[in-house]
């Protein structure tokens, strides 16, 4: 009966698959791509960032993160938190307003969109009549004031977004109290700023773009004071006591205005151009912060002299005689100051300045002398130099972890020690089960070590390989040093630096052994550095060795870049990973594959010309193997001339298409109607585009020509202790797979430990396998007698893995772009295969072995292959029987860079770049899941001398605590005002009298 059962429908296995596999996109690490707006709630101590793609992200204490996405995908222009609520309002560039709330669900808070609204004018009115330019969330938490391009200010009710037309403040009403000669000269134009009086909520300050500022009485609907500015207005800021306010202007000036209790015409107290007298850039935002010592902090964005510093992105901080213009490496989007928000506090006493630049977040400690930067626990600028490669290492031993942190802490001595000031919410996610590292290689020759254990991707340590080489830039240059008399007093801050001194420094491959502390990194110009961890600074000579991969073959001439020049003599290195040997490949092509075996003290490297093996203990080259085919001329051009080659090949393709069209027309000789010719040409165009094959949907596996370019390109290297010559003796071996579908296997003879320095390591080629379809080999794996992948080097020695089974026969798994094939060892006879491209119409881009544990029991786990295809799908394939278990769509197939950047972890997670500055983290496992889980509780509303219905708010707070779960949910969701109204006797009496009057 068994042969009549449908294959693949084993109910036991289906249940097990549900316990093992589950796809989730869990968290985005890094800095939001193209930020466009910034908001901050002193009440919740949460920060919000909006982006051009319509995303909104909230951040609090480390681990407290929320994300929302507007359906419209429009740019977020402004973000405003509702005072004393778990709510915020966003304004998009399509003029729509959106209300978001933090609500609790299943024990954790979630960010949800509640309402959306677009302000509409009367029929026939121009769009500018209702184009929102300024938003003021009023302290009563009941309404929003919306300033528009027409100069009118509309009032909308919260949360319904109903327009209260009878409370609209028109520009005509404002101009009635302004002197006639000023009105004739200047119209109101658009509303630039709206600010509520800090002590009297019945008054709001309205600033118009042409310079007019008025104080509007909400009770009497009239102007009480007007302030006649002569320059275009940029922004306004109230001083804490409400006796004065500051206006900043387009000409780089700011003005201090008094607000008197009588109706006298106010005159400016002070008008200052900080960086005059020459023409200056606009001051777009300003703060005036009071302190106990009497000297205020004056903090403003912009204002630099246009001629000399027009291209700078600066924020200046002035405190008494101290003045610094912080110079940011990218455009400043917005900033805010963290200061005492207690209404009873007499002074502002600012503690930190938070600046959102286009490419990074910078926090400045204003309490510590010298105003140092604060090291951020999240929102890391991953792309401070462009990411060129990634490498993930799971389950780092504690000793290595502590040594890396120690090395990193010595690099952070210039940062402030202040606690992270944005600390709202509570992280309730469980502690990470293990310590994980994500290593990123960068274009400037650096490798960054990130703590990838939890929700926050935190920088632990930065390694630079530049010191080994002679470059134009001196690594000891300090960009922050200033001359004593330099004016303006600029100080560079931030880590974003997209410019590389030399593109050849770029890191292409990384391999870290977590047990021995050895690290190998390889770069764009054929450089391979082997390093070891040193806890102290050291000065030593880096040994050099050359590996000639062409082996003096005639007829080949390298047309690419030259190798990097190295420093002579001893080089001083900081504590951390320090290089002790450099292997230089010749020609100096990009290193395309790298493998390190720390137990045997060997490192293998491959390029587009061949591969080699280096003994880093004896510092001796063991062998090199040239894999070039006679037709591989393109491999000799190098990466810097690839663009020319691409253009050339595209030109040739289109010329062939044109020639084919002409020849087909000539053959027809004008016979047949025009529609047939057009149909034939269209069919040919379609065939030609399919032939170019950017993303194939389905195609059969066909044998490729040996003359295809880059057939010698080495895609993968793999060390294994297995049976290569006969089934009775196993030996160390090195395997290499090429772009042309060739697999090379070398037997290695590694001397025993006592004679390791006396005898050389020897290598001899034992096998050469040519796949019939000649597809690129992207992975090689040896399975032991239990069909289990061989353990990592030193893993068994540290009792972290079982010893491999050397009694049963071993199997070799070769993964090409188009199929998976299992061979028996040592005979290398084909045993099993899965033709992926023929069946699924896709190609393998990344493959790794992942361990999946059951979420139901700790006793069961299995090893499977996690495979990423060129269509962006992730497939899980069983070992050793190569059965497809499940498939998940993960990355858009058009996102080529995202697919190329993907890296899998050992326990079924993965990372890929969704933008140059952000990693998307995903999980394929039910057991290993890293995602934000946090709670934002409604803080107690303290006494506030100007919040409406104060007693009602306090009563509601007490009432909500006694209402059980329902009251608790309401309180935490930010519905406190609703209770306030229902518990205020005065309000209830008014409602009752209204109802009686209606009857």
PDB file of N, CA and C in Angstrom, residues 513-602:
ATOM      1  N   UNK A 513      37.398  33.142  13.903  1.00  0.00           N
ATOM      2  CA  UNK A 513      37.321  31.911  14.709  1.00  0.00           C
ATOM      3  C   UNK A 513      37.084  32.330  16.157  1.00  0.00           C
ATOM      4  N   UNK A 514      35.902  31.981  16.675  1.00  0.00           N
ATOM      5  CA  UNK A 514      35.522  32.444  18.021  1.00  0.00           C
ATOM      6  C   UNK A 514      36.250  31.687  19.123  1.00  0.00           C
ATOM      7  N   UNK A 515      36.864  30.560  18.792  1.00  0.00           N
ATOM      8  CA  UNK A 515      37.538  29.764  19.817  1.00  0.00           C
ATOM      9  C   UNK A 515      38.995  30.180  20.010  1.00  0.00           C
ATOM     10  N   UNK A 516      39.662  30.507  18.916  1.00  0.00           N
ATOM     11  CA  UNK A 516      41.094  30.850  19.009  1.00  0.00           C
ATOM     12  C   UNK A 516      41.322  32.354  19.024  1.00  0.00           C
ATOM     13  N   UNK A 517      40.332  33.141  18.572  1.00  0.00           N
ATOM     14  CA  UNK A 517      40.533  34.587  18.481  1.00  0.00           C
ATOM     15  C   UNK A 517      41.265  35.011  17.233  1.00  0.00           C
ATOM     16  N   UNK A 518      41.479  34.097  16.279  1.00  0.00           N
ATOM     17  CA  UNK A 518      42.103  34.481  15.005  1.00  0.00           C
ATOM     18  C   UNK A 518      41.048  35.096  14.085  1.00  0.00           C
ATOM     19  N   UNK A 519      41.465  36.116  13.356  1.00  0.00           N
ATOM     20  CA  UNK A 519      40.572  36.799  12.419  1.00  0.00           C
ATOM     21  C   UNK A 519      41.302  36.964  11.089  1.00  0.00           C
ATOM     22  N   UNK A 520      40.616  36.630   9.997  1.00  0.00           N
ATOM     23  CA  UNK A 520      41.171  36.858   8.656  1.00  0.00           C
ATOM     24  C   UNK A 520      40.252  37.819   7.920  1.00  0.00           C
ATOM     25  N   UNK A 521      40.833  38.852   7.322  1.00  0.00           N
ATOM     26  CA  UNK A 521      40.061  39.776   6.487  1.00  0.00           C
ATOM     27  C   UNK A 521      40.775  39.916   5.151  1.00  0.00           C
ATOM     28  N   UNK A 522      39.986  40.055   4.094  1.00  0.00           N
ATOM     29  CA  UNK A 522      40.556  40.159   2.752  1.00  0.00           C
ATOM     30  C   UNK A 522      39.902  41.325   2.030  1.00  0.00           C
ATOM     31  N   UNK A 523      40.666  41.939   1.119  1.00  0.00           N
ATOM     32  CA  UNK A 523      40.195  43.190   0.538  1.00  0.00           C
ATOM     33  C   UNK A 523      40.146  43.225  -0.969  1.00  0.00           C
ATOM     34  N   UNK A 524      39.903  44.433  -1.470  1.00  0.00           N
ATOM     35  CA  UNK A 524      39.670  44.671  -2.895  1.00  0.00           C
ATOM     36  C   UNK A 524      40.927  44.514  -3.735  1.00  0.00           C
ATOM     37  N   UNK A 525      42.080  44.780  -3.148  1.00  0.00           N
ATOM     38  CA  UNK A 525      43.324  44.727  -3.912  1.00  0.00           C
ATOM     39  C   UNK A 525      44.111  43.458  -3.621  1.00  0.00           C
ATOM     40  N   UNK A 526      43.426  42.356  -3.336  1.00  0.00           N
ATOM     41  CA  UNK A 526      44.104  41.074  -3.155  1.00  0.00           C
ATOM     42  C   UNK A 526      44.831  40.925  -1.847  1.00  0.00           C
ATOM     43  N   UNK A 527      44.576  41.812  -0.881  1.00  0.00           N
ATOM     44  CA  UNK A 527      45.267  41.720   0.408  1.00  0.00           C
ATOM     45  C   UNK A 527      44.509  40.797   1.356  1.00  0.00           C
ATOM     46  N   UNK A 528      45.242  39.901   2.013  1.00  0.00           N
ATOM     47  CA  UNK A 528      44.669  38.994   3.024  1.00  0.00           C
ATOM     48  C   UNK A 528      45.462  39.202   4.303  1.00  0.00           C
ATOM     49  N   UNK A 529      44.778  39.665   5.358  1.00  0.00           N
ATOM     50  CA  UNK A 529      45.435  39.923   6.636  1.00  0.00           C
ATOM     51  C   UNK A 529      44.964  38.893   7.656  1.00  0.00           C
ATOM     52  N   UNK A 530      45.912  38.292   8.358  1.00  0.00           N
ATOM     53  CA  UNK A 530      45.588  37.376   9.455  1.00  0.00           C
ATOM     54  C   UNK A 530      45.941  38.092  10.752  1.00  0.00           C
ATOM     55  N   UNK A 531      44.984  38.102  11.710  1.00  0.00           N
ATOM     56  CA  UNK A 531      45.160  38.866  12.941  1.00  0.00           C
ATOM     57  C   UNK A 531      44.890  37.992  14.153  1.00  0.00           C
ATOM     58  N   UNK A 532      45.438  38.443  15.262  1.00  0.00           N
ATOM     59  CA  UNK A 532      45.112  37.816  16.537  1.00  0.00           C
ATOM     60  C   UNK A 532      44.812  38.909  17.555  1.00  0.00           C
ATOM     61  N   UNK A 533      44.065  38.530  18.589  1.00  0.00           N
ATOM     62  CA  UNK A 533      43.590  39.492  19.578  1.00  0.00           C
ATOM     63  C   UNK A 533      44.660  39.749  20.622  1.00  0.00           C
ATOM     64  N   UNK A 534      44.938  41.045  20.831  1.00  0.00           N
ATOM     65  CA  UNK A 534      45.924  41.460  21.830  1.00  0.00           C
ATOM     66  C   UNK A 534      45.254  42.485  22.738  1.00  0.00           C
ATOM     67  N   UNK A 535      45.351  42.299  24.047  1.00  0.00           N
ATOM     68  CA  UNK A 535      44.674  43.185  24.998  1.00  0.00           C
ATOM     69  C   UNK A 535      45.420  44.492  25.230  1.00  0.00           C
ATOM     70  N   UNK A 536      46.621  44.618  24.706  1.00  0.00           N
ATOM     71  CA  UNK A 536      47.414  45.839  24.907  1.00  0.00           C
ATOM     72  C   UNK A 536      47.845  46.416  23.563  1.00  0.00           C
ATOM     73  N   UNK A 537      48.141  47.721  23.575  1.00  0.00           N
ATOM     74  CA  UNK A 537      48.744  48.334  22.387  1.00  0.00           C
ATOM     75  C   UNK A 537      50.091  47.663  22.124  1.00  0.00           C
ATOM     76  N   UNK A 538      50.442  47.568  20.845  1.00  0.00           N
ATOM     77  CA  UNK A 538      51.706  46.906  20.509  1.00  0.00           C
ATOM     78  C   UNK A 538      52.279  47.506  19.231  1.00  0.00           C
ATOM     79  N   UNK A 539      53.594  47.380  19.116  1.00  0.00           N
ATOM     80  CA  UNK A 539      54.283  47.843  17.907  1.00  0.00           C
ATOM     81  C   UNK A 539      55.109  46.689  17.374  1.00  0.00           C
ATOM     82  N   UNK A 540      54.832  46.267  16.148  1.00  0.00           N
ATOM     83  CA  UNK A 540      55.592  45.157  15.576  1.00  0.00           C
ATOM     84  C   UNK A 540      55.558  45.229  14.056  1.00  0.00           C
ATOM     85  N   UNK A 541      56.437  44.423  13.462  1.00  0.00           N
ATOM     86  CA  UNK A 541      56.515  44.342  12.000  1.00  0.00           C
ATOM     87  C   UNK A 541      55.478  43.331  11.514  1.00  0.00           C
ATOM     88  N   UNK A 542      54.764  43.686  10.454  1.00  0.00           N
ATOM     89  CA  UNK A 542      53.811  42.762   9.834  1.00  0.00           C
ATOM     90  C   UNK A 542      54.545  42.017   8.724  1.00  0.00           C
ATOM     91  N   UNK A 543      54.621  40.689   8.852  1.00  0.00           N
ATOM     92  CA  UNK A 543      55.310  39.889   7.832  1.00  0.00           C
ATOM     93  C   UNK A 543      54.524  39.901   6.526  1.00  0.00           C
ATOM     94  N   UNK A 544      55.254  39.880   5.403  1.00  0.00           N
ATOM     95  CA  UNK A 544      54.626  39.922   4.077  1.00  0.00           C
ATOM     96  C   UNK A 544      54.937  38.647   3.318  1.00  0.00           C
ATOM     97  N   UNK A 545      53.961  38.216   2.513  1.00  0.00           N
ATOM     98  CA  UNK A 545      54.185  37.091   1.598  1.00  0.00           C
ATOM     99  C   UNK A 545      53.368  37.352   0.342  1.00  0.00           C
ATOM    100  N   UNK A 546      53.893  36.910  -0.814  1.00  0.00           N
ATOM    101  CA  UNK A 546      53.169  37.096  -2.070  1.00  0.00           C
ATOM    102  C   UNK A 546      52.723  35.748  -2.614  1.00  0.00           C
ATOM    103  N   UNK A 547      51.530  35.752  -3.199  1.00  0.00           N
ATOM    104  CA  UNK A 547      50.992  34.527  -3.815  1.00  0.00           C
ATOM    105  C   UNK A 547      50.695  34.829  -5.275  1.00  0.00           C
ATOM    106  N   UNK A 548      51.554  34.313  -6.154  1.00  0.00           N
ATOM    107  CA  UNK A 548      51.389  34.545  -7.595  1.00  0.00           C
ATOM    108  C   UNK A 548      50.415  33.498  -8.145  1.00  0.00           C
ATOM    109  N   UNK A 549      49.173  33.900  -8.324  1.00  0.00           N
ATOM    110  CA  UNK A 549      48.141  32.962  -8.745  1.00  0.00           C
ATOM    111  C   UNK A 549      48.221  32.626 -10.230  1.00  0.00           C
ATOM    112  N   UNK A 550      48.891  33.470 -11.016  1.00  0.00           N
ATOM    113  CA  UNK A 550      49.052  33.158 -12.449  1.00  0.00           C
ATOM    114  C   UNK A 550      50.193  32.185 -12.689  1.00  0.00           C
ATOM    115  N   UNK A 551      51.059  32.019 -11.679  1.00  0.00           N
ATOM    116  CA  UNK A 551      52.187  31.079 -11.762  1.00  0.00           C
ATOM    117  C   UNK A 551      53.006  31.312 -13.039  1.00  0.00           C
ATOM    118  N   UNK A 552      53.254  32.590 -13.336  1.00  0.00           N
ATOM    119  CA  UNK A 552      54.102  32.987 -14.484  1.00  0.00           C
ATOM    120  C   UNK A 552      53.594  32.449 -15.811  1.00  0.00           C
ATOM    121  N   UNK A 553      52.288  32.273 -15.933  1.00  0.00           N
ATOM    122  CA  UNK A 553      51.748  31.824 -17.221  1.00  0.00           C
ATOM    123  C   UNK A 553      51.883  32.949 -18.243  1.00  0.00           C
ATOM    124  N   UNK A 554      52.255  32.575 -19.437  1.00  0.00           N
ATOM    125  CA  UNK A 554      52.472  33.582 -20.474  1.00  0.00           C
ATOM    126  C   UNK A 554      51.140  33.968 -21.119  1.00  0.00           C
ATOM    127  N   UNK A 555      51.134  35.189 -21.643  1.00  0.00           N
ATOM    128  CA  UNK A 555      49.964  35.652 -22.381  1.00  0.00           C
ATOM    129  C   UNK A 555      48.936  36.348 -21.533  1.00  0.00           C
ATOM    130  N   UNK A 556      49.148  36.411 -20.232  1.00  0.00           N
ATOM    131  CA  UNK A 556      48.194  37.085 -19.362  1.00  0.00           C
ATOM    132  C   UNK A 556      48.795  38.398 -18.870  1.00  0.00           C
ATOM    133  N   UNK A 557      48.009  39.467 -18.946  1.00  0.00           N
ATOM    134  CA  UNK A 557      48.484  40.763 -18.453  1.00  0.00           C
ATOM    135  C   UNK A 557      47.380  41.416 -17.639  1.00  0.00           C
ATOM    136  N   UNK A 558      47.673  41.721 -16.399  1.00  0.00           N
ATOM    137  CA  UNK A 558      46.690  42.331 -15.496  1.00  0.00           C
ATOM    138  C   UNK A 558      46.485  43.794 -15.882  1.00  0.00           C
ATOM    139  N   UNK A 559      45.216  44.188 -16.080  1.00  0.00           N
ATOM    140  CA  UNK A 559      44.901  45.554 -16.492  1.00  0.00           C
ATOM    141  C   UNK A 559      44.271  46.363 -15.366  1.00  0.00           C
ATOM    142  N   UNK A 560      44.104  45.759 -14.205  1.00  0.00           N
ATOM    143  CA  UNK A 560      43.400  46.442 -13.111  1.00  0.00           C
ATOM    144  C   UNK A 560      44.329  47.284 -12.259  1.00  0.00           C
ATOM    145  N   UNK A 561      43.866  47.557 -11.030  1.00  0.00           N
ATOM    146  CA  UNK A 561      44.597  48.440 -10.117  1.00  0.00           C
ATOM    147  C   UNK A 561      45.868  47.768  -9.598  1.00  0.00           C
ATOM    148  N   UNK A 562      46.761  48.596  -9.062  1.00  0.00           N
ATOM    149  CA  UNK A 562      47.985  48.075  -8.451  1.00  0.00           C
ATOM    150  C   UNK A 562      47.697  47.631  -7.017  1.00  0.00           C
ATOM    151  N   UNK A 563      48.628  46.870  -6.467  1.00  0.00           N
ATOM    152  CA  UNK A 563      48.470  46.470  -5.073  1.00  0.00           C
ATOM    153  C   UNK A 563      48.739  47.676  -4.167  1.00  0.00           C
ATOM    154  N   UNK A 564      48.268  47.590  -2.942  1.00  0.00           N
ATOM    155  CA  UNK A 564      48.517  48.651  -1.965  1.00  0.00           C
ATOM    156  C   UNK A 564      49.960  48.593  -1.480  1.00  0.00           C
ATOM    157  N   UNK A 565      50.557  49.752  -1.301  1.00  0.00           N
ATOM    158  CA  UNK A 565      51.924  49.801  -0.776  1.00  0.00           C
ATOM    159  C   UNK A 565      51.878  49.632   0.736  1.00  0.00           C
ATOM    160  N   UNK A 566      52.817  48.848   1.252  1.00  0.00           N
ATOM    161  CA  UNK A 566      52.830  48.567   2.689  1.00  0.00           C
ATOM    162  C   UNK A 566      53.879  49.426   3.385  1.00  0.00           C
ATOM    163  N   UNK A 567      53.672  49.612   4.683  1.00  0.00           N
ATOM    164  CA  UNK A 567      54.620  50.382   5.491  1.00  0.00           C
ATOM    165  C   UNK A 567      55.843  49.525   5.832  1.00  0.00           C
ATOM    166  N   UNK A 568      56.985  50.133   5.771  1.00  0.00           N
ATOM    167  CA  UNK A 568      58.221  49.443   6.170  1.00  0.00           C
ATOM    168  C   UNK A 568      58.441  49.618   7.667  1.00  0.00           C
ATOM    169  N   UNK A 569      59.022  48.611   8.265  1.00  0.00           N
ATOM    170  CA  UNK A 569      59.361  48.707   9.679  1.00  0.00           C
ATOM    171  C   UNK A 569      58.181  48.434  10.584  1.00  0.00           C
ATOM    172  N   UNK A 570      58.384  48.607  11.891  1.00  0.00           N
ATOM    173  CA  UNK A 570      57.321  48.318  12.869  1.00  0.00           C
ATOM    174  C   UNK A 570      56.140  49.289  12.714  1.00  0.00           C
ATOM    175  N   UNK A 571      54.968  48.785  12.986  1.00  0.00           N
ATOM    176  CA  UNK A 571      53.737  49.584  12.937  1.00  0.00           C
ATOM    177  C   UNK A 571      53.068  49.481  14.299  1.00  0.00           C
ATOM    178  N   UNK A 572      52.580  50.624  14.791  1.00  0.00           N
ATOM    179  CA  UNK A 572      51.915  50.625  16.107  1.00  0.00           C
ATOM    180  C   UNK A 572      50.425  50.352  15.935  1.00  0.00           C
ATOM    181  N   UNK A 573      49.915  49.403  16.723  1.00  0.00           N
ATOM    182  CA  UNK A 573      48.501  49.036  16.663  1.00  0.00           C
ATOM    183  C   UNK A 573      47.859  49.224  18.030  1.00  0.00           C
ATOM    184  N   UNK A 574      46.574  49.618  18.007  1.00  0.00           N
ATOM    185  CA  UNK A 574      45.805  49.731  19.250  1.00  0.00           C
ATOM    186  C   UNK A 574      45.454  48.339  19.775  1.00  0.00           C
ATOM    187  N   UNK A 575      45.042  48.292  21.031  1.00  0.00           N
ATOM    188  CA  UNK A 575      44.568  47.034  21.621  1.00  0.00           C
ATOM    189  C   UNK A 575      43.382  46.522  20.814  1.00  0.00           C
ATOM    190  N   UNK A 576      43.338  45.225  20.635  1.00  0.00           N
ATOM    191  CA  UNK A 576      42.285  44.619  19.821  1.00  0.00           C
ATOM    192  C   UNK A 576      42.899  43.638  18.839  1.00  0.00           C
ATOM    193  N   UNK A 577      42.278  43.493  17.683  1.00  0.00           N
ATOM    194  CA  UNK A 577      42.818  42.586  16.670  1.00  0.00           C
ATOM    195  C   UNK A 577      43.975  43.276  15.940  1.00  0.00           C
ATOM    196  N   UNK A 578      45.127  42.624  15.973  1.00  0.00           N
ATOM    197  CA  UNK A 578      46.335  43.200  15.374  1.00  0.00           C
ATOM    198  C   UNK A 578      46.882  42.250  14.309  1.00  0.00           C
ATOM    199  N   UNK A 579      47.118  42.756  13.079  1.00  0.00           N
ATOM    200  CA  UNK A 579      47.624  41.877  12.015  1.00  0.00           C
ATOM    201  C   UNK A 579      49.070  41.472  12.272  1.00  0.00           C
ATOM    202  N   UNK A 580      49.360  40.202  11.997  1.00  0.00           N
ATOM    203  CA  UNK A 580      50.755  39.755  12.124  1.00  0.00           C
ATOM    204  C   UNK A 580      51.306  39.234  10.807  1.00  0.00           C
ATOM    205  N   UNK A 581      50.442  39.021   9.809  1.00  0.00           N
ATOM    206  CA  UNK A 581      50.958  38.597   8.510  1.00  0.00           C
ATOM    207  C   UNK A 581      50.023  39.105   7.416  1.00  0.00           C
ATOM    208  N   UNK A 582      50.616  39.505   6.297  1.00  0.00           N
ATOM    209  CA  UNK A 582      49.873  39.960   5.121  1.00  0.00           C
ATOM    210  C   UNK A 582      50.236  39.065   3.942  1.00  0.00           C
ATOM    211  N   UNK A 583      49.228  38.481   3.315  1.00  0.00           N
ATOM    212  CA  UNK A 583      49.432  37.710   2.094  1.00  0.00           C
ATOM    213  C   UNK A 583      48.887  38.557   0.943  1.00  0.00           C
ATOM    214  N   UNK A 584      49.728  38.859  -0.025  1.00  0.00           N
ATOM    215  CA  UNK A 584      49.316  39.687  -1.160  1.00  0.00           C
ATOM    216  C   UNK A 584      49.164  38.817  -2.404  1.00  0.00           C
ATOM    217  N   UNK A 585      47.927  38.756  -2.899  1.00  0.00           N
ATOM    218  CA  UNK A 585      47.672  37.998  -4.124  1.00  0.00           C
ATOM    219  C   UNK A 585      48.176  38.782  -5.330  1.00  0.00           C
ATOM    220  N   UNK A 586      48.728  38.069  -6.286  1.00  0.00           N
ATOM    221  CA  UNK A 586      49.136  38.661  -7.566  1.00  0.00           C
ATOM    222  C   UNK A 586      48.510  37.860  -8.688  1.00  0.00           C
ATOM    223  N   UNK A 587      47.772  38.498  -9.613  1.00  0.00           N
ATOM    224  CA  UNK A 587      47.432  39.916  -9.668  1.00  0.00           C
ATOM    225  C   UNK A 587      46.571  40.330  -8.473  1.00  0.00           C
ATOM    226  N   UNK A 588      46.606  41.659  -8.129  1.00  0.00           N
ATOM    227  CA  UNK A 588      45.880  42.130  -6.936  1.00  0.00           C
ATOM    228  C   UNK A 588      44.388  42.306  -7.192  1.00  0.00           C
ATOM    229  N   UNK A 589      43.728  41.205  -7.519  1.00  0.00           N
ATOM    230  CA  UNK A 589      42.284  41.236  -7.792  1.00  0.00           C
ATOM    231  C   UNK A 589      41.508  41.097  -6.495  1.00  0.00           C
ATOM    232  N   UNK A 590      40.217  41.371  -6.563  1.00  0.00           N
ATOM    233  CA  UNK A 590      39.331  41.251  -5.398  1.00  0.00           C
ATOM    234  C   UNK A 590      39.362  39.810  -4.874  1.00  0.00           C
ATOM    235  N   UNK A 591      39.507  39.668  -3.558  1.00  0.00           N
ATOM    236  CA  UNK A 591      39.436  38.340  -2.945  1.00  0.00           C
ATOM    237  C   UNK A 591      37.970  37.929  -2.878  1.00  0.00           C
ATOM    238  N   UNK A 592      37.646  36.808  -3.502  1.00  0.00           N
ATOM    239  CA  UNK A 592      36.255  36.387  -3.655  1.00  0.00           C
ATOM    240  C   UNK A 592      35.841  35.293  -2.686  1.00  0.00           C
ATOM    241  N   UNK A 593      36.800  34.643  -2.038  1.00  0.00           N
ATOM    242  CA  UNK A 593      36.460  33.607  -1.054  1.00  0.00           C
ATOM    243  C   UNK A 593      37.582  33.499  -0.039  1.00  0.00           C
ATOM    244  N   UNK A 594      37.214  33.085   1.184  1.00  0.00           N
ATOM    245  CA  UNK A 594      38.171  33.056   2.283  1.00  0.00           C
ATOM    246  C   UNK A 594      37.753  31.966   3.263  1.00  0.00           C
ATOM    247  N   UNK A 595      38.722  31.225   3.775  1.00  0.00           N
ATOM    248  CA  UNK A 595      38.450  30.205   4.798  1.00  0.00           C
ATOM    249  C   UNK A 595      39.640  30.156   5.746  1.00  0.00           C
ATOM    250  N   UNK A 596      39.354  29.956   7.029  1.00  0.00           N
ATOM    251  CA  UNK A 596      40.392  29.925   8.059  1.00  0.00           C
ATOM    252  C   UNK A 596      40.202  28.671   8.894  1.00  0.00           C
ATOM    253  N   UNK A 597      41.285  27.931   9.104  1.00  0.00           N
ATOM    254  CA  UNK A 597      41.236  26.764   9.990  1.00  0.00           C
ATOM    255  C   UNK A 597      42.241  27.008  11.106  1.00  0.00           C
ATOM    256  N   UNK A 598      41.713  27.425  12.272  1.00  0.00           N
ATOM    257  CA  UNK A 598      42.598  27.862  13.348  1.00  0.00           C
ATOM    258  C   UNK A 598      43.296  26.691  14.043  1.00  0.00           C
ATOM    259  N   UNK A 599      42.737  25.480  13.932  1.00  0.00           N
ATOM    260  CA  UNK A 599      43.408  24.330  14.545  1.00  0.00           C
ATOM    261  C   UNK A 599      44.628  23.930  13.732  1.00  0.00           C
ATOM    262  N   UNK A 600      44.510  23.977  12.414  1.00  0.00           N
ATOM    263  CA  UNK A 600      45.641  23.642  11.548  1.00  0.00           C
ATOM    264  C   UNK A 600      46.516  24.857  11.249  1.00  0.00           C
ATOM    265  N   UNK A 601      46.075  26.057  11.684  1.00  0.00           N
ATOM    266  CA  UNK A 601      46.818  27.316  11.453  1.00  0.00           C
ATOM    267  C   UNK A 601      46.982  27.590   9.950  1.00  0.00           C
ATOM    268  N   UNK A 602      45.899  27.400   9.211  1.00  0.00           N
ATOM    269  CA  UNK A 602      45.929  27.603   7.757  1.00  0.00           C
ATOM    270  C   UNK A 602      44.854  28.592   7.345  1.00  0.00           C
TER     271      UNK A 602
END
